[in-house]
Amino acid sequence: MAVAFIGIGSNLGDRASNIRRAVEIMSENRKIDVISVSNLYETEPVGVKDQPDFLNCVVKIETELAPRELLKTLKG
């Protein structure tokens, strides 16, 4: 299985809940094994500044999916 690091961010609604749900959805996929999740970090938006700050984290996974398959799966 390959190791991948997935960045997740949210700046709308309940940001922490949105991130938790994204991790839950990943862990429900039998071809993705969530190994660990970083702490949440708050960051200012880049580019378009007139929007709320982001909460971000990184998820370490193991997967049997090829890179393009993984991307397609994550975009759902």
mmCIF file with all atom_site columns, C-alpha atoms in Angstrom:
data_model
loop_
_atom_site.group_PDB
_atom_site.id
_atom_site.type_symbol
_atom_site.label_atom_id
_atom_site.label_alt_id
_atom_site.label_comp_id
_atom_site.label_asym_id
_atom_site.label_entity_id
_atom_site.label_seq_id
_atom_site.pdbx_PDB_ins_code
_atom_site.Cartn_x
_atom_site.Cartn_y
_atom_site.Cartn_z
_atom_site.occupancy
_atom_site.B_iso_or_equiv
_atom_site.pdbx_formal_charge
_atom_site.auth_seq_id
_atom_site.auth_comp_id
_atom_site.auth_asym_id
_atom_site.auth_atom_id
_atom_site.pdbx_PDB_model_num
ATOM 1  C CA . MET A 1 1  ? 0.000   0.000  0.000   1.00 0.00 ? 1  MET A CA 1
ATOM 2  C CA . ALA A 1 2  ? 1.131   3.528  -0.759  1.00 0.00 ? 2  ALA A CA 1
ATOM 3  C CA . VAL A 1 3  ? 1.381   6.319  1.801   1.00 0.00 ? 3  VAL A CA 1
ATOM 4  C CA . ALA A 1 4  ? -0.203  9.682  0.976   1.00 0.00 ? 4  ALA A CA 1
ATOM 5  C CA . PHE A 1 5  ? -0.655  12.949 2.841   1.00 0.00 ? 5  PHE A CA 1
ATOM 6  C CA . ILE A 1 6  ? -3.962  14.738 2.230   1.00 0.00 ? 6  ILE A CA 1
ATOM 7  C CA . GLY A 1 7  ? -4.452  18.416 3.082   1.00 0.00 ? 7  GLY A CA 1
ATOM 8  C CA . ILE A 1 8  ? -7.937  19.386 4.247   1.00 0.00 ? 8  ILE A CA 1
ATOM 9  C CA . GLY A 1 9  ? -9.228  22.903 4.843   1.00 0.00 ? 9  GLY A CA 1
ATOM 10 C CA . SER A 1 10 ? -12.513 24.620 5.596   1.00 0.00 ? 10 SER A CA 1
ATOM 11 C CA . ASN A 1 11 ? -13.500 28.249 6.009   1.00 0.00 ? 11 ASN A CA 1
ATOM 12 C CA . LEU A 1 12 ? -17.300 28.018 6.035   1.00 0.00 ? 12 LEU A CA 1
ATOM 13 C CA . GLY A 1 13 ? -19.797 27.020 8.714   1.00 0.00 ? 13 GLY A CA 1
ATOM 14 C CA . ASP A 1 14 ? -18.540 24.811 11.531  1.00 0.00 ? 14 ASP A CA 1
ATOM 15 C CA . ARG A 1 15 ? -15.027 24.454 10.169  1.00 0.00 ? 15 ARG A CA 1
ATOM 16 C CA . ALA A 1 16 ? -13.833 21.847 12.677  1.00 0.00 ? 16 ALA A CA 1
ATOM 17 C CA . SER A 1 17 ? -16.943 19.730 12.138  1.00 0.00 ? 17 SER A CA 1
ATOM 18 C CA . ASN A 1 18 ? -16.506 19.950 8.360   1.00 0.00 ? 18 ASN A CA 1
ATOM 19 C CA . ILE A 1 19 ? -12.947 18.661 8.682   1.00 0.00 ? 19 ILE A CA 1
ATOM 20 C CA . ARG A 1 20 ? -13.936 15.870 11.083  1.00 0.00 ? 20 ARG A CA 1
ATOM 21 C CA . ARG A 1 21 ? -16.646 14.753 8.654   1.00 0.00 ? 21 ARG A CA 1
ATOM 22 C CA . ALA A 1 22 ? -14.203 14.744 5.728   1.00 0.00 ? 22 ALA A CA 1
ATOM 23 C CA . VAL A 1 23 ? -11.852 12.487 7.717   1.00 0.00 ? 23 VAL A CA 1
ATOM 24 C CA . GLU A 1 24 ? -14.778 10.217 8.665   1.00 0.00 ? 24 GLU A CA 1
ATOM 25 C CA . ILE A 1 25 ? -15.805 9.898  5.016   1.00 0.00 ? 25 ILE A CA 1
ATOM 26 C CA . MET A 1 26 ? -12.231 8.977  4.056   1.00 0.00 ? 26 MET A CA 1
ATOM 27 C CA . SER A 1 27 ? -12.057 6.352  6.795   1.00 0.00 ? 27 SER A CA 1
ATOM 28 C CA . GLU A 1 28 ? -15.313 4.755  5.577   1.00 0.00 ? 28 GLU A CA 1
ATOM 29 C CA . ASN A 1 29 ? -13.687 3.876  2.245   1.00 0.00 ? 29 ASN A CA 1
ATOM 30 C CA . ARG A 1 30 ? -12.290 0.323  2.392   1.00 0.00 ? 30 ARG A CA 1
ATOM 31 C CA . LYS A 1 31 ? -9.428  1.282  0.057   1.00 0.00 ? 31 LYS A CA 1
ATOM 32 C CA . ILE A 1 32 ? -8.212  4.090  2.337   1.00 0.00 ? 32 ILE A CA 1
ATOM 33 C CA . ASP A 1 33 ? -6.699  3.514  5.781   1.00 0.00 ? 33 ASP A CA 1
ATOM 34 C CA . VAL A 1 34 ? -6.430  6.695  7.866   1.00 0.00 ? 34 VAL A CA 1
ATOM 35 C CA . ILE A 1 35 ? -3.176  6.417  9.837   1.00 0.00 ? 35 ILE A CA 1
ATOM 36 C CA . SER A 1 36 ? -3.074  9.779  11.626  1.00 0.00 ? 36 SER A CA 1
ATOM 37 C CA . VAL A 1 37 ? -4.495  13.298 11.598  1.00 0.00 ? 37 VAL A CA 1
ATOM 38 C CA . SER A 1 38 ? -2.514  16.430 12.453  1.00 0.00 ? 38 SER A CA 1
ATOM 39 C CA . ASN A 1 39 ? -3.656  19.146 14.805  1.00 0.00 ? 39 ASN A CA 1
ATOM 40 C CA . LEU A 1 40 ? -5.897  21.835 13.328  1.00 0.00 ? 40 LEU A CA 1
ATOM 41 C CA . TYR A 1 41 ? -4.211  25.070 12.272  1.00 0.00 ? 41 TYR A CA 1
ATOM 42 C CA . GLU A 1 42 ? -5.934  28.377 11.572  1.00 0.00 ? 42 GLU A CA 1
ATOM 43 C CA . THR A 1 43 ? -4.583  30.308 8.597   1.00 0.00 ? 43 THR A CA 1
ATOM 44 C CA . GLU A 1 44 ? -5.449  33.467 6.720   1.00 0.00 ? 44 GLU A CA 1
ATOM 45 C CA . PRO A 1 45 ? -6.795  33.029 3.190   1.00 0.00 ? 45 PRO A CA 1
ATOM 46 C CA . VAL A 1 46 ? -4.334  33.312 0.320   1.00 0.00 ? 46 VAL A CA 1
ATOM 47 C CA . GLY A 1 47 ? -5.256  35.199 -2.836  1.00 0.00 ? 47 GLY A CA 1
ATOM 48 C CA . VAL A 1 48 ? -8.799  36.403 -2.157  1.00 0.00 ? 48 VAL A CA 1
ATOM 49 C CA . LYS A 1 49 ? -8.412  38.011 1.279   1.00 0.00 ? 49 LYS A CA 1
ATOM 50 C CA . ASP A 1 50 ? -12.073 38.989 1.727   1.00 0.00 ? 50 ASP A CA 1
ATOM 51 C CA . GLN A 1 51 ? -13.174 35.666 3.215   1.00 0.00 ? 51 GLN A CA 1
ATOM 52 C CA . PRO A 1 52 ? -13.062 33.913 6.607   1.00 0.00 ? 52 PRO A CA 1
ATOM 53 C CA . ASP A 1 53 ? -9.882  32.315 7.944   1.00 0.00 ? 53 ASP A CA 1
ATOM 54 C CA . PHE A 1 54 ? -9.335  28.617 7.241   1.00 0.00 ? 54 PHE A CA 1
ATOM 55 C CA . LEU A 1 55 ? -8.893  25.686 9.576   1.00 0.00 ? 55 LEU A CA 1
ATOM 56 C CA . ASN A 1 56 ? -6.497  23.159 8.052   1.00 0.00 ? 56 ASN A CA 1
ATOM 57 C CA . CYS A 1 57 ? -5.012  19.779 8.822   1.00 0.00 ? 57 CYS A CA 1
ATOM 58 C CA . VAL A 1 58 ? -3.112  16.986 7.118   1.00 0.00 ? 58 VAL A CA 1
ATOM 59 C CA . VAL A 1 59 ? -4.209  13.353 7.093   1.00 0.00 ? 59 VAL A CA 1
ATOM 60 C CA . LYS A 1 60 ? -1.722  10.520 6.634   1.00 0.00 ? 60 LYS A CA 1
ATOM 61 C CA . ILE A 1 61 ? -3.285  7.588  4.809   1.00 0.00 ? 61 ILE A CA 1
ATOM 62 C CA . GLU A 1 62 ? -2.324  4.273  3.305   1.00 0.00 ? 62 GLU A CA 1
ATOM 63 C CA . THR A 1 63 ? -4.153  3.300  0.139   1.00 0.00 ? 63 THR A CA 1
ATOM 64 C CA . GLU A 1 64 ? -4.168  0.760  -2.643  1.00 0.00 ? 64 GLU A CA 1
ATOM 65 C CA . LEU A 1 65 ? -5.562  3.389  -5.012  1.00 0.00 ? 65 LEU A CA 1
ATOM 66 C CA . ALA A 1 66 ? -3.407  4.852  -7.776  1.00 0.00 ? 66 ALA A CA 1
ATOM 67 C CA . PRO A 1 67 ? -2.896  8.637  -7.496  1.00 0.00 ? 67 PRO A CA 1
ATOM 68 C CA . ARG A 1 68 ? -5.581  9.580  -10.042 1.00 0.00 ? 68 ARG A CA 1
ATOM 69 C CA . GLU A 1 69 ? -8.037  7.082  -8.535  1.00 0.00 ? 69 GLU A CA 1
ATOM 70 C CA . LEU A 1 70 ? -7.367  8.525  -5.090  1.00 0.00 ? 70 LEU A CA 1
ATOM 71 C CA . LEU A 1 71 ? -7.967  12.066 -6.336  1.00 0.00 ? 71 LEU A CA 1
ATOM 72 C CA . LYS A 1 72 ? -11.205 11.027 -8.034  1.00 0.00 ? 72 LYS A CA 1
ATOM 73 C CA . THR A 1 73 ? -12.348 9.227  -4.871  1.00 0.00 ? 73 THR A CA 1
ATOM 74 C CA . LEU A 1 74 ? -11.542 12.186 -2.621  1.00 0.00 ? 74 LEU A CA 1
ATOM 75 C CA . LYS A 1 75 ? -13.360 14.618 -4.903  1.00 0.00 ? 75 LYS A CA 1
ATOM 76 C CA . GLY A 1 76 ? -16.320 12.215 -4.706  1.00 0.00 ? 76 GLY A CA 1
#
